[in-house]
Amino acid sequence: MTATVVFCVTGWILGWIVFGRPRVLAPSADVIDDGPAPEPPVDQRRAIIVPARNEAHHIGGLLQDLTAATAIAAADSPGAAPTSTIIVVDDHSCDDTAELAAAVEGVVVVAAPDLPNGWTGKSWACWNGVSAALQRFDVAPAASDLQLVFIDADVNMTPEALDAVTSQQRFHGGLLSVQPRHITVSPYEQLSALFNIIAVMGVGAGHFRPPSGAFGPVFVTTLADYRRVGGHRSVRSEVAEDLALAQRYRDAGLAVNIRLGGDLISFRMYPNGVRSLLEGWTKNFTTGALSTRLLTLVATVLWVTALGSAALGLVDAIAGQSPLLYAGLYAAFVAQLAVMLHRVGRFRWWTAVLYPVGLATFFGVFAYSTWRTLVRRSTTWSGRTINLTSTAATVEAEPE
């Protein structure tokens, strides 16, 4: 009993340490990390690129948010040339994604060419989105001031969010990655709770040292830095392109900064049922674990194991074995999870209380993800089977 208690307490403490204090995106473009932001350049230009495959249920909300944000920017500079363009790259959708996007005034819809061997769909869509942006802005090869904002189609943003992320990236340089606040609606969506917390732990979002990864829903960078690291072509065969691209930035000596979306940026992941939720987390969770720093990985594993030990201890408490002690340990983990979940999303109050259900789901998904990634060497997403053993293809055309 003593060993179990010591292990659980140690794991609980490690949980706080490895989660840290993730920084939240400042609620205004005028504030950067609690300080005043520099004045934006007069000729600031932004290409907002939305890769989309079968996103008919989501694309309308994001485009409404983006057009509202760009309209505000245009109103602030009457008579000036457009500084932002919204480009939706339709990745061979089987639904009405392209038609819905084309119906939104001011949105440019580009059909992605056929997917070459060795490319994943999202990287190919983003790469072609950059090409379309350069044509749209008529950018010279030496241009460096153009900001590229890559946004997943299921993201929602407040009108202030676009200026906030571009201001943040302009201040720090390199790559800015934002993890949106995870909004849940249905009971099954609570199963994503632990995945969200562990993802934040894994990349080191709560620490001041450079993160070991990044989050893919919102990426902001400059054209110059994007070209310097080779863009999405350099990670064309990576199923977790967000982690791989962040590594390219670090290898090039460029900054990588992570923020949580807070009240500005949110998304609802996997609203189409349990199957899509399990498929989504299976796709790249093992890949993410393999890219995690060793000490962070060990601490996270110990924390997750301590969660399980506390849950098993509750069974002993119900059976009458040291009920106050084990109930107290369980309550401590419930309180810890409640605090962490409040930081990363909007979950039901009972999600933390019933965390053993989510923990069992996590163990099952992680085991299946490991088998798909390391043994079967393939995974499935958005109706595509991705072969993890394929080599990257050489693509002749590149953004110029």
mmCIF file of C-alpha atoms in Angstrom:
data_model
loop_
_atom_site.group_PDB
_atom_site.id
_atom_site.type_symbol
_atom_site.label_atom_id
_atom_site.label_comp_id
_atom_site.label_asym_id
_atom_site.label_seq_id
_atom_site.Cartn_x
_atom_site.Cartn_y
_atom_site.Cartn_z
ATOM 1 C CA MET A 1 0.000 0.000 0.000
ATOM 2 C CA THR A 2 2.773 2.444 0.914
ATOM 3 C CA ALA A 3 4.531 1.925 -2.418
ATOM 4 C CA THR A 4 1.297 2.539 -4.325
ATOM 5 C CA VAL A 5 0.618 5.754 -2.445
ATOM 6 C CA VAL A 6 4.160 7.041 -2.983
ATOM 7 C CA PHE A 7 3.960 6.182 -6.687
ATOM 8 C CA CYS A 8 0.606 7.939 -7.109
ATOM 9 C CA VAL A 9 1.772 11.067 -5.283
ATOM 10 C CA THR A 10 4.961 11.137 -7.361
ATOM 11 C CA GLY A 11 2.958 10.736 -10.562
ATOM 12 C CA TRP A 12 0.555 13.487 -9.503
ATOM 13 C CA ILE A 13 3.460 15.894 -8.947
ATOM 14 C CA LEU A 14 5.067 14.904 -12.255
ATOM 15 C CA GLY A 15 1.759 15.649 -13.971
ATOM 16 C CA TRP A 16 1.879 19.269 -12.837
ATOM 17 C CA ILE A 17 5.527 19.582 -13.826
ATOM 18 C CA VAL A 18 5.215 18.130 -17.315
ATOM 19 C CA PHE A 19 1.956 19.988 -18.077
ATOM 20 C CA GLY A 20 3.541 23.236 -16.929
ATOM 21 C CA ARG A 21 1.860 26.536 -17.704
ATOM 22 C CA PRO A 22 0.868 26.581 -21.374
ATOM 23 C CA ARG A 23 0.713 30.112 -22.714
ATOM 24 C CA VAL A 24 -2.580 31.300 -24.119
ATOM 25 C CA LEU A 25 -2.879 33.460 -27.213
ATOM 26 C CA ALA A 26 -3.109 37.117 -26.200
ATOM 27 C CA PRO A 27 -6.649 38.472 -26.688
ATOM 28 C CA SER A 28 -5.470 41.434 -28.736
ATOM 29 C CA ALA A 29 -3.073 42.075 -31.586
ATOM 30 C CA ASP A 30 -1.781 45.002 -29.528
ATOM 31 C CA VAL A 31 -0.413 42.720 -26.799
ATOM 32 C CA ILE A 32 2.395 40.172 -27.112
ATOM 33 C CA ASP A 33 3.140 38.027 -24.058
ATOM 34 C CA ASP A 34 1.788 40.677 -21.684
ATOM 35 C CA GLY A 35 3.730 43.465 -23.404
ATOM 36 C CA PRO A 36 2.923 45.945 -26.191
ATOM 37 C CA ALA A 37 3.187 44.628 -29.733
ATOM 38 C CA PRO A 38 5.246 46.409 -32.385
ATOM 39 C CA GLU A 39 3.413 48.332 -35.070
ATOM 40 C CA PRO A 40 2.526 46.133 -38.067
ATOM 41 C CA PRO A 41 4.133 47.008 -41.408
ATOM 42 C CA VAL A 42 2.116 49.308 -43.623
ATOM 43 C CA ASP A 43 2.147 46.821 -46.524
ATOM 44 C CA GLN A 44 1.454 43.713 -44.451
ATOM 45 C CA ARG A 45 0.192 40.875 -46.641
ATOM 46 C CA ARG A 46 -1.342 37.608 -45.490
ATOM 47 C CA ALA A 47 -2.250 34.467 -47.393
ATOM 48 C CA ILE A 48 -4.758 32.382 -45.437
ATOM 49 C CA ILE A 49 -4.616 28.806 -46.702
ATOM 50 C CA VAL A 50 -7.291 26.268 -45.758
ATOM 51 C CA PRO A 51 -6.627 22.656 -46.829
ATOM 52 C CA ALA A 52 -9.996 20.914 -47.021
ATOM 53 C CA ARG A 53 -11.119 17.367 -47.754
ATOM 54 C CA ASN A 54 -14.759 16.436 -47.143
ATOM 55 C CA GLU A 55 -15.274 19.409 -44.826
ATOM 56 C CA ALA A 56 -18.740 20.494 -45.943
ATOM 57 C CA HIS A 57 -20.009 20.440 -42.361
ATOM 58 C CA HIS A 58 -17.210 22.708 -41.119
ATOM 59 C CA ILE A 59 -15.972 24.961 -43.909
ATOM 60 C CA GLY A 60 -18.817 27.475 -43.749
ATOM 61 C CA GLY A 61 -18.183 28.429 -40.142
ATOM 62 C CA LEU A 62 -14.474 29.025 -40.632
ATOM 63 C CA LEU A 63 -14.931 31.047 -43.821
ATOM 64 C CA GLN A 64 -17.544 33.209 -42.131
ATOM 65 C CA ASP A 65 -15.054 33.894 -39.342
ATOM 66 C CA LEU A 66 -12.229 34.661 -41.754
ATOM 67 C CA THR A 67 -14.232 36.955 -44.015
ATOM 68 C CA ALA A 68 -15.397 38.883 -40.956
ATOM 69 C CA ALA A 69 -11.798 39.272 -39.790
ATOM 70 C CA THR A 70 -10.503 40.389 -43.184
ATOM 71 C CA ALA A 71 -13.435 42.792 -43.590
ATOM 72 C CA ILE A 72 -12.452 44.472 -40.321
ATOM 73 C CA ALA A 73 -8.876 44.800 -41.548
ATOM 74 C CA ALA A 74 -10.064 46.275 -44.853
ATOM 75 C CA ALA A 75 -12.291 48.773 -43.039
ATOM 76 C CA ASP A 76 -9.290 49.944 -41.032
ATOM 77 C CA SER A 77 -7.429 50.746 -44.268
ATOM 78 C CA PRO A 78 -10.007 52.136 -46.727
ATOM 79 C CA GLY A 79 -8.774 52.541 -50.286
ATOM 80 C CA ALA A 80 -5.739 50.308 -49.755
ATOM 81 C CA ALA A 81 -5.061 47.190 -51.782
ATOM 82 C CA PRO A 82 -6.308 43.959 -50.177
ATOM 83 C CA THR A 83 -3.783 42.751 -47.614
ATOM 84 C CA SER A 84 -5.312 39.313 -47.086
ATOM 85 C CA THR A 85 -6.524 36.585 -49.374
ATOM 86 C CA ILE A 86 -8.371 33.439 -48.329
ATOM 87 C CA ILE A 87 -7.525 30.332 -50.339
ATOM 88 C CA VAL A 88 -9.362 27.044 -49.897
ATOM 89 C CA VAL A 89 -7.533 24.089 -51.426
ATOM 90 C CA ASP A 90 -10.049 21.356 -52.156
ATOM 91 C CA ASP A 91 -8.294 18.021 -51.691
ATOM 92 C CA HIS A 92 -10.534 15.880 -53.923
ATOM 93 C CA SER A 93 -13.552 16.133 -51.643
ATOM 94 C CA CYS A 94 -16.473 13.783 -52.195
ATOM 95 C CA ASP A 95 -18.976 16.237 -50.721
ATOM 96 C CA ASP A 96 -19.924 19.888 -51.339
ATOM 97 C CA THR A 97 -16.813 21.410 -49.765
ATOM 98 C CA ALA A 98 -15.655 23.193 -52.928
ATOM 99 C CA GLU A 99 -19.115 24.463 -53.848
ATOM 100 C CA LEU A 100 -19.781 25.846 -50.380
ATOM 101 C CA ALA A 101 -16.409 27.580 -50.274
ATOM 102 C CA ALA A 102 -16.851 29.058 -53.759
ATOM 103 C CA ALA A 103 -20.173 30.570 -52.689
ATOM 104 C CA VAL A 104 -18.440 32.747 -50.096
ATOM 105 C CA GLU A 105 -17.535 36.156 -51.481
ATOM 106 C CA GLY A 106 -13.820 36.886 -51.488
ATOM 107 C CA VAL A 107 -12.726 33.252 -51.146
ATOM 108 C CA VAL A 108 -10.491 31.694 -53.793
ATOM 109 C CA VAL A 109 -11.036 27.963 -54.315
ATOM 110 C CA VAL A 110 -8.213 25.897 -55.790
ATOM 111 C CA ALA A 111 -8.542 22.258 -56.792
ATOM 112 C CA ALA A 112 -5.506 20.286 -55.687
ATOM 113 C CA PRO A 113 -3.900 18.309 -58.530
ATOM 114 C CA ASP A 114 -3.821 14.536 -58.294
ATOM 115 C CA LEU A 115 -1.911 13.377 -55.231
ATOM 116 C CA PRO A 116 1.629 12.294 -56.206
ATOM 117 C CA ASN A 117 3.203 9.173 -54.767
ATOM 118 C CA GLY A 118 4.985 9.882 -51.498
ATOM 119 C CA TRP A 119 2.824 12.864 -50.505
ATOM 120 C CA THR A 120 0.165 13.004 -47.822
ATOM 121 C CA GLY A 121 -2.987 14.859 -48.753
ATOM 122 C CA LYS A 122 -2.700 17.742 -46.296
ATOM 123 C CA SER A 123 0.911 18.564 -47.155
ATOM 124 C CA TRP A 124 0.078 18.470 -50.878
ATOM 125 C CA ALA A 125 -2.909 20.774 -50.362
ATOM 126 C CA CYS A 126 -0.869 23.244 -48.295
ATOM 127 C CA TRP A 127 1.957 23.226 -50.853
ATOM 128 C CA ASN A 128 -0.445 24.019 -53.683
ATOM 129 C CA GLY A 129 -2.115 26.655 -51.535
ATOM 130 C CA VAL A 130 1.195 28.486 -51.238
ATOM 131 C CA SER A 131 1.630 28.316 -55.028
ATOM 132 C CA ALA A 132 -1.827 29.839 -55.477
ATOM 133 C CA ALA A 133 -1.043 32.563 -52.942
ATOM 134 C CA LEU A 134 2.114 33.582 -54.779
ATOM 135 C CA GLN A 135 0.192 33.900 -58.022
ATOM 136 C CA ARG A 136 -2.547 35.838 -56.278
ATOM 137 C CA PHE A 137 -0.146 38.353 -54.761
ATOM 138 C CA ASP A 138 2.263 38.267 -57.719
ATOM 139 C CA VAL A 139 5.084 37.775 -55.216
ATOM 140 C CA ALA A 140 8.669 38.076 -56.399
ATOM 141 C CA PRO A 141 11.005 35.169 -55.549
ATOM 142 C CA ALA A 142 12.961 37.345 -53.113
ATOM 143 C CA ALA A 143 9.878 38.528 -51.213
ATOM 144 C CA SER A 144 9.914 37.813 -47.507
ATOM 145 C CA ASP A 145 7.165 39.917 -45.959
ATOM 146 C CA LEU A 146 4.229 37.718 -46.996
ATOM 147 C CA GLN A 147 2.764 35.860 -44.017
ATOM 148 C CA LEU A 148 1.343 32.383 -44.546
ATOM 149 C CA VAL A 149 -1.505 31.337 -42.253
ATOM 150 C CA PHE A 150 -2.452 27.654 -42.526
ATOM 151 C CA ILE A 151 -5.781 26.851 -40.852
ATOM 152 C CA ASP A 152 -7.675 23.558 -40.652
ATOM 153 C CA ALA A 153 -11.249 23.688 -41.897
ATOM 154 C CA ASP A 154 -12.795 22.696 -38.557
ATOM 155 C CA VAL A 155 -11.343 25.698 -36.714
ATOM 156 C CA ASN A 156 -13.397 28.666 -35.516
ATOM 157 C CA MET A 157 -11.928 32.107 -34.822
ATOM 158 C CA THR A 158 -13.122 35.346 -33.284
ATOM 159 C CA PRO A 159 -12.714 38.498 -35.407
ATOM 160 C CA GLU A 160 -9.615 39.450 -33.378
ATOM 161 C CA ALA A 161 -7.889 36.086 -33.716
ATOM 162 C CA LEU A 162 -6.385 36.556 -37.176
ATOM 163 C CA ASP A 163 -4.598 39.773 -36.227
ATOM 164 C CA ALA A 164 -3.567 38.192 -32.924
ATOM 165 C CA VAL A 165 -1.782 35.220 -34.518
ATOM 166 C CA THR A 166 -0.078 37.246 -37.232
ATOM 167 C CA SER A 167 1.070 39.843 -34.701
ATOM 168 C CA GLN A 168 2.422 37.095 -32.442
ATOM 169 C CA GLN A 169 4.344 35.459 -35.297
ATOM 170 C CA ARG A 170 5.704 38.764 -36.539
ATOM 171 C CA PHE A 171 7.088 39.480 -33.068
ATOM 172 C CA HIS A 172 8.745 36.092 -32.482
ATOM 173 C CA GLY A 173 9.544 35.109 -36.071
ATOM 174 C CA GLY A 174 9.849 31.530 -37.252
ATOM 175 C CA LEU A 175 6.779 29.376 -36.725
ATOM 176 C CA LEU A 176 3.759 30.047 -34.530
ATOM 177 C CA SER A 177 1.547 27.057 -33.776
ATOM 178 C CA VAL A 178 -1.816 27.358 -32.039
ATOM 179 C CA GLN A 179 -3.776 24.534 -30.437
ATOM 180 C CA PRO A 180 -7.451 25.584 -30.531
ATOM 181 C CA ARG A 181 -9.650 25.220 -27.485
ATOM 182 C CA HIS A 182 -11.397 21.863 -27.869
ATOM 183 C CA ILE A 183 -15.175 22.276 -27.744
ATOM 184 C CA THR A 184 -17.177 19.124 -27.008
ATOM 185 C CA VAL A 185 -20.910 18.584 -27.418
ATOM 186 C CA SER A 186 -21.802 14.890 -27.383
ATOM 187 C CA PRO A 187 -20.953 12.526 -24.515
ATOM 188 C CA TYR A 188 -18.626 10.390 -26.663
ATOM 189 C CA GLU A 189 -16.472 13.452 -27.389
ATOM 190 C CA GLN A 190 -15.366 13.412 -23.752
ATOM 191 C CA LEU A 191 -13.156 10.464 -24.735
ATOM 192 C CA SER A 192 -10.761 13.003 -26.281
ATOM 193 C CA ALA A 193 -9.988 14.528 -22.880
ATOM 194 C CA LEU A 194 -6.774 12.687 -22.026
ATOM 195 C CA PHE A 195 -5.501 12.899 -25.600
ATOM 196 C CA ASN A 196 -5.676 16.693 -25.419
ATOM 197 C CA ILE A 197 -3.795 16.868 -22.131
ATOM 198 C CA ILE A 198 -1.115 14.410 -23.214
ATOM 199 C CA ALA A 199 -0.636 16.234 -26.521
ATOM 200 C CA VAL A 200 0.096 19.464 -24.628
ATOM 201 C CA MET A 201 2.470 17.600 -22.323
ATOM 202 C CA GLY A 202 4.220 15.844 -25.185
ATOM 203 C CA VAL A 203 5.259 18.931 -27.136
ATOM 204 C CA GLY A 204 6.291 20.830 -24.017
ATOM 205 C CA ALA A 205 3.790 23.629 -24.557
ATOM 206 C CA GLY A 206 3.870 24.591 -20.885
ATOM 207 C CA HIS A 207 7.593 25.254 -20.638
ATOM 208 C CA PHE A 208 9.867 28.108 -21.671
ATOM 209 C CA ARG A 209 12.359 25.831 -23.434
ATOM 210 C CA PRO A 210 11.701 25.392 -27.172
ATOM 211 C CA PRO A 211 8.877 22.904 -27.773
ATOM 212 C CA SER A 212 9.640 19.501 -29.244
ATOM 213 C CA GLY A 213 6.710 19.632 -31.643
ATOM 214 C CA ALA A 214 3.794 21.742 -32.779
ATOM 215 C CA PHE A 215 0.051 21.611 -33.359
ATOM 216 C CA GLY A 216 -1.259 21.427 -36.912
ATOM 217 C CA PRO A 217 -4.635 23.236 -36.808
ATOM 218 C CA VAL A 218 -3.094 26.738 -37.019
ATOM 219 C CA PHE A 219 0.387 27.409 -38.421
ATOM 220 C CA VAL A 220 1.685 30.932 -39.056
ATOM 221 C CA THR A 221 5.017 31.744 -40.676
ATOM 222 C CA THR A 222 6.571 33.969 -43.325
ATOM 223 C CA LEU A 223 7.200 32.990 -46.911
ATOM 224 C CA ALA A 224 10.936 33.490 -46.408
ATOM 225 C CA ASP A 225 11.118 31.109 -43.449
ATOM 226 C CA TYR A 226 8.799 28.625 -45.149
ATOM 227 C CA ARG A 227 11.108 28.479 -48.147
ATOM 228 C CA ARG A 228 14.159 28.277 -45.919
ATOM 229 C CA VAL A 229 12.973 25.000 -44.352
ATOM 230 C CA GLY A 230 11.667 23.549 -47.609
ATOM 231 C CA GLY A 231 7.989 24.032 -46.793
ATOM 232 C CA HIS A 232 5.584 21.124 -46.859
ATOM 233 C CA ARG A 233 7.637 19.452 -49.570
ATOM 234 C CA SER A 234 10.291 18.714 -46.938
ATOM 235 C CA VAL A 235 7.719 16.746 -44.892
ATOM 236 C CA ARG A 236 5.628 15.465 -47.782
ATOM 237 C CA SER A 237 5.575 11.828 -46.657
ATOM 238 C CA GLU A 238 5.067 12.506 -42.925
ATOM 239 C CA VAL A 239 1.673 11.534 -41.522
ATOM 240 C CA ALA A 240 2.297 13.942 -38.604
ATOM 241 C CA GLU A 241 3.427 16.810 -40.783
ATOM 242 C CA ASP A 242 2.987 19.335 -37.973
ATOM 243 C CA LEU A 243 5.613 17.656 -35.787
ATOM 244 C CA ALA A 244 7.988 17.154 -38.704
ATOM 245 C CA LEU A 245 7.680 20.724 -39.981
ATOM 246 C CA ALA A 246 8.358 22.128 -36.517
ATOM 247 C CA GLN A 247 11.525 20.022 -36.433
ATOM 248 C CA ARG A 248 12.614 21.522 -39.770
ATOM 249 C CA TYR A 249 12.252 25.001 -38.282
ATOM 250 C CA ARG A 250 14.313 24.072 -35.238
ATOM 251 C CA ASP A 251 16.981 22.458 -37.414
ATOM 252 C CA ALA A 252 17.209 25.721 -39.371
ATOM 253 C CA GLY A 253 17.712 27.715 -36.166
ATOM 254 C CA LEU A 254 14.286 29.346 -36.390
ATOM 255 C CA ALA A 255 11.953 29.952 -33.462
ATOM 256 C CA VAL A 256 8.994 27.665 -32.794
ATOM 257 C CA ASN A 257 6.342 29.067 -30.469
ATOM 258 C CA ILE A 258 3.169 27.399 -29.239
ATOM 259 C CA ARG A 259 0.052 29.016 -27.844
ATOM 260 C CA LEU A 260 -3.300 27.674 -26.734
ATOM 261 C CA GLY A 261 -6.292 29.180 -28.499
ATOM 262 C CA GLY A 262 -8.071 30.314 -25.333
ATOM 263 C CA ASP A 263 -11.160 32.373 -26.091
ATOM 264 C CA LEU A 264 -9.959 33.328 -29.588
ATOM 265 C CA ILE A 265 -9.535 30.052 -31.468
ATOM 266 C CA SER A 266 -11.490 26.835 -30.991
ATOM 267 C CA PHE A 267 -12.568 23.708 -32.802
ATOM 268 C CA ARG A 268 -14.887 20.771 -32.410
ATOM 269 C CA MET A 269 -12.963 17.626 -33.272
ATOM 270 C CA TYR A 270 -14.621 14.493 -34.595
ATOM 271 C CA PRO A 271 -18.313 15.465 -34.466
ATOM 272 C CA ASN A 272 -19.224 12.599 -36.812
ATOM 273 C CA GLY A 273 -19.150 9.804 -34.258
ATOM 274 C CA VAL A 274 -16.938 7.555 -32.185
ATOM 275 C CA ARG A 275 -15.358 5.939 -35.241
ATOM 276 C CA SER A 276 -13.984 9.225 -36.560
ATOM 277 C CA LEU A 277 -12.681 10.079 -33.078
ATOM 278 C CA LEU A 278 -10.829 6.792 -32.733
ATOM 279 C CA GLU A 279 -9.509 6.997 -36.300
ATOM 280 C CA GLY A 280 -8.290 10.547 -35.772
ATOM 281 C CA TRP A 281 -6.349 9.855 -32.591
ATOM 282 C CA THR A 282 -5.001 6.582 -33.986
ATOM 283 C CA LYS A 283 -3.534 8.354 -37.007
ATOM 284 C CA ASN A 284 -0.542 10.002 -35.397
ATOM 285 C CA PHE A 285 -0.468 9.486 -31.636
ATOM 286 C CA THR A 286 2.340 6.924 -31.701
ATOM 287 C CA THR A 287 4.285 9.126 -34.109
ATOM 288 C CA GLY A 288 3.875 11.964 -31.646
ATOM 289 C CA ALA A 289 5.127 9.824 -28.776
ATOM 290 C CA LEU A 290 8.235 8.877 -30.756
ATOM 291 C CA SER A 291 9.040 12.560 -31.310
ATOM 292 C CA THR A 292 8.705 13.461 -27.611
ATOM 293 C CA ARG A 293 11.802 14.236 -25.556
ATOM 294 C CA LEU A 294 12.836 11.217 -23.484
ATOM 295 C CA LEU A 295 12.451 12.830 -20.046
ATOM 296 C CA THR A 296 9.074 14.266 -21.004
ATOM 297 C CA LEU A 297 7.963 10.895 -22.338
ATOM 298 C CA VAL A 298 9.046 9.073 -19.172
ATOM 299 C CA ALA A 299 7.330 11.623 -16.913
ATOM 300 C CA THR A 300 4.133 11.444 -18.970
ATOM 301 C CA VAL A 301 4.118 7.641 -18.888
ATOM 302 C CA LEU A 302 4.563 7.692 -15.107
ATOM 303 C CA TRP A 303 1.714 10.186 -14.754
ATOM 304 C CA VAL A 304 -0.621 8.099 -16.910
ATOM 305 C CA THR A 305 0.325 4.968 -14.969
ATOM 306 C CA ALA A 306 -0.335 6.783 -11.694
ATOM 307 C CA LEU A 307 -3.782 7.706 -13.006
ATOM 308 C CA GLY A 308 -4.456 4.021 -13.501
ATOM 309 C CA SER A 309 -3.093 3.111 -10.073
ATOM 310 C CA ALA A 310 -5.337 5.674 -8.389
ATOM 311 C CA ALA A 311 -8.342 4.293 -10.266
ATOM 312 C CA LEU A 312 -7.523 0.757 -9.126
ATOM 313 C CA GLY A 313 -7.050 2.088 -5.603
ATOM 314 C CA LEU A 314 -10.589 3.432 -5.708
ATOM 315 C CA VAL A 315 -11.791 -0.132 -6.244
ATOM 316 C CA ASP A 316 -9.963 -1.124 -3.056
ATOM 317 C CA ALA A 317 -11.512 1.848 -1.270
ATOM 318 C CA ILE A 318 -14.990 0.721 -2.287
ATOM 319 C CA ALA A 319 -14.100 -2.718 -0.950
ATOM 320 C CA GLY A 320 -13.272 -1.134 2.391
ATOM 321 C CA GLN A 321 -9.459 -1.130 2.197
ATOM 322 C CA SER A 322 -8.153 2.267 3.392
ATOM 323 C CA PRO A 323 -11.166 4.041 1.886
ATOM 324 C CA LEU A 324 -10.212 7.577 2.903
ATOM 325 C CA LEU A 325 -6.652 7.263 1.620
ATOM 326 C CA TYR A 326 -7.493 5.837 -1.787
ATOM 327 C CA ALA A 327 -10.534 8.051 -2.219
ATOM 328 C CA GLY A 328 -8.303 11.026 -1.458
ATOM 329 C CA LEU A 329 -5.772 9.966 -4.100
ATOM 330 C CA TYR A 330 -8.527 9.561 -6.664
ATOM 331 C CA ALA A 331 -10.002 12.947 -5.776
ATOM 332 C CA ALA A 332 -6.574 14.564 -6.168
ATOM 333 C CA PHE A 333 -6.270 13.256 -9.726
ATOM 334 C CA VAL A 334 -9.838 14.293 -10.513
ATOM 335 C CA ALA A 335 -9.065 17.843 -9.364
ATOM 336 C CA GLN A 336 -5.841 17.878 -11.371
ATOM 337 C CA LEU A 337 -7.594 16.706 -14.522
ATOM 338 C CA ALA A 338 -10.368 19.268 -14.054
ATOM 339 C CA VAL A 339 -7.815 22.098 -13.983
ATOM 340 C CA MET A 340 -5.949 20.785 -17.021
ATOM 341 C CA LEU A 341 -9.103 20.155 -19.034
ATOM 342 C CA HIS A 342 -10.276 23.691 -18.362
ATOM 343 C CA ARG A 343 -7.054 24.946 -19.943
ATOM 344 C CA VAL A 344 -7.291 22.863 -23.115
ATOM 345 C CA GLY A 345 -11.009 22.694 -23.842
ATOM 346 C CA ARG A 346 -14.624 22.728 -22.797
ATOM 347 C CA PHE A 347 -15.466 19.352 -21.307
ATOM 348 C CA ARG A 348 -18.342 18.175 -19.114
ATOM 349 C CA TRP A 349 -17.891 18.347 -15.347
ATOM 350 C CA TRP A 350 -18.145 14.576 -15.056
ATOM 351 C CA THR A 351 -15.361 13.909 -17.565
ATOM 352 C CA ALA A 352 -12.683 14.243 -14.892
ATOM 353 C CA VAL A 353 -14.721 12.270 -12.358
ATOM 354 C CA LEU A 354 -15.104 9.341 -14.765
ATOM 355 C CA TYR A 355 -11.560 9.550 -16.082
ATOM 356 C CA PRO A 356 -10.979 5.734 -15.928
ATOM 357 C CA VAL A 357 -13.283 5.429 -18.969
ATOM 358 C CA GLY A 358 -11.160 7.878 -20.932
ATOM 359 C CA LEU A 359 -7.993 6.240 -19.647
ATOM 360 C CA ALA A 360 -9.097 2.814 -20.896
ATOM 361 C CA THR A 361 -9.908 4.382 -24.273
ATOM 362 C CA PHE A 362 -6.493 6.009 -24.376
ATOM 363 C CA PHE A 363 -4.698 2.719 -23.687
ATOM 364 C CA GLY A 364 -6.697 0.963 -26.392
ATOM 365 C CA VAL A 365 -6.169 3.659 -29.017
ATOM 366 C CA PHE A 366 -2.473 3.986 -28.234
ATOM 367 C CA ALA A 367 -1.971 0.217 -28.539
ATOM 368 C CA TYR A 368 -3.835 0.159 -31.866
ATOM 369 C CA SER A 369 -1.945 3.231 -33.103
ATOM 370 C CA THR A 370 1.356 1.559 -32.214
ATOM 371 C CA TRP A 371 0.364 -1.554 -34.140
ATOM 372 C CA ARG A 372 -0.761 0.446 -37.191
ATOM 373 C CA THR A 373 2.324 2.676 -37.125
ATOM 374 C CA LEU A 374 5.141 0.274 -36.258
ATOM 375 C CA VAL A 375 3.845 -3.123 -37.391
ATOM 376 C CA ARG A 376 1.302 -2.687 -40.157
ATOM 377 C CA ARG A 377 3.000 0.533 -41.329
ATOM 378 C CA SER A 378 -0.190 2.160 -42.546
ATOM 379 C CA THR A 379 -2.984 4.313 -41.225
ATOM 380 C CA THR A 380 -6.307 5.645 -42.463
ATOM 381 C CA TRP A 381 -7.694 9.164 -42.568
ATOM 382 C CA SER A 382 -10.435 10.945 -44.538
ATOM 383 C CA GLY A 383 -11.060 7.922 -46.709
ATOM 384 C CA ARG A 384 -7.405 7.460 -47.613
ATOM 385 C CA THR A 385 -5.023 4.717 -46.557
ATOM 386 C CA ILE A 386 -1.580 6.188 -45.909
ATOM 387 C CA ASN A 387 1.353 3.842 -46.465
ATOM 388 C CA LEU A 388 3.979 4.735 -43.871
ATOM 389 C CA THR A 389 6.715 2.837 -45.723
ATOM 390 C CA SER A 390 6.481 4.861 -48.918
ATOM 391 C CA THR A 391 9.349 7.107 -49.894
ATOM 392 C CA ALA A 392 8.870 10.778 -50.598
ATOM 393 C CA ALA A 393 8.175 11.600 -54.217
ATOM 394 C CA THR A 394 10.120 14.197 -56.136
ATOM 395 C CA VAL A 395 7.836 16.966 -57.319
ATOM 396 C CA GLU A 396 9.011 19.216 -60.084
ATOM 397 C CA ALA A 397 6.764 22.210 -59.461
ATOM 398 C CA GLU A 398 7.353 24.348 -56.396
ATOM 399 C CA PRO A 399 6.157 27.771 -55.202
ATOM 400 C CA GLU A 400 8.117 30.437 -57.013
#
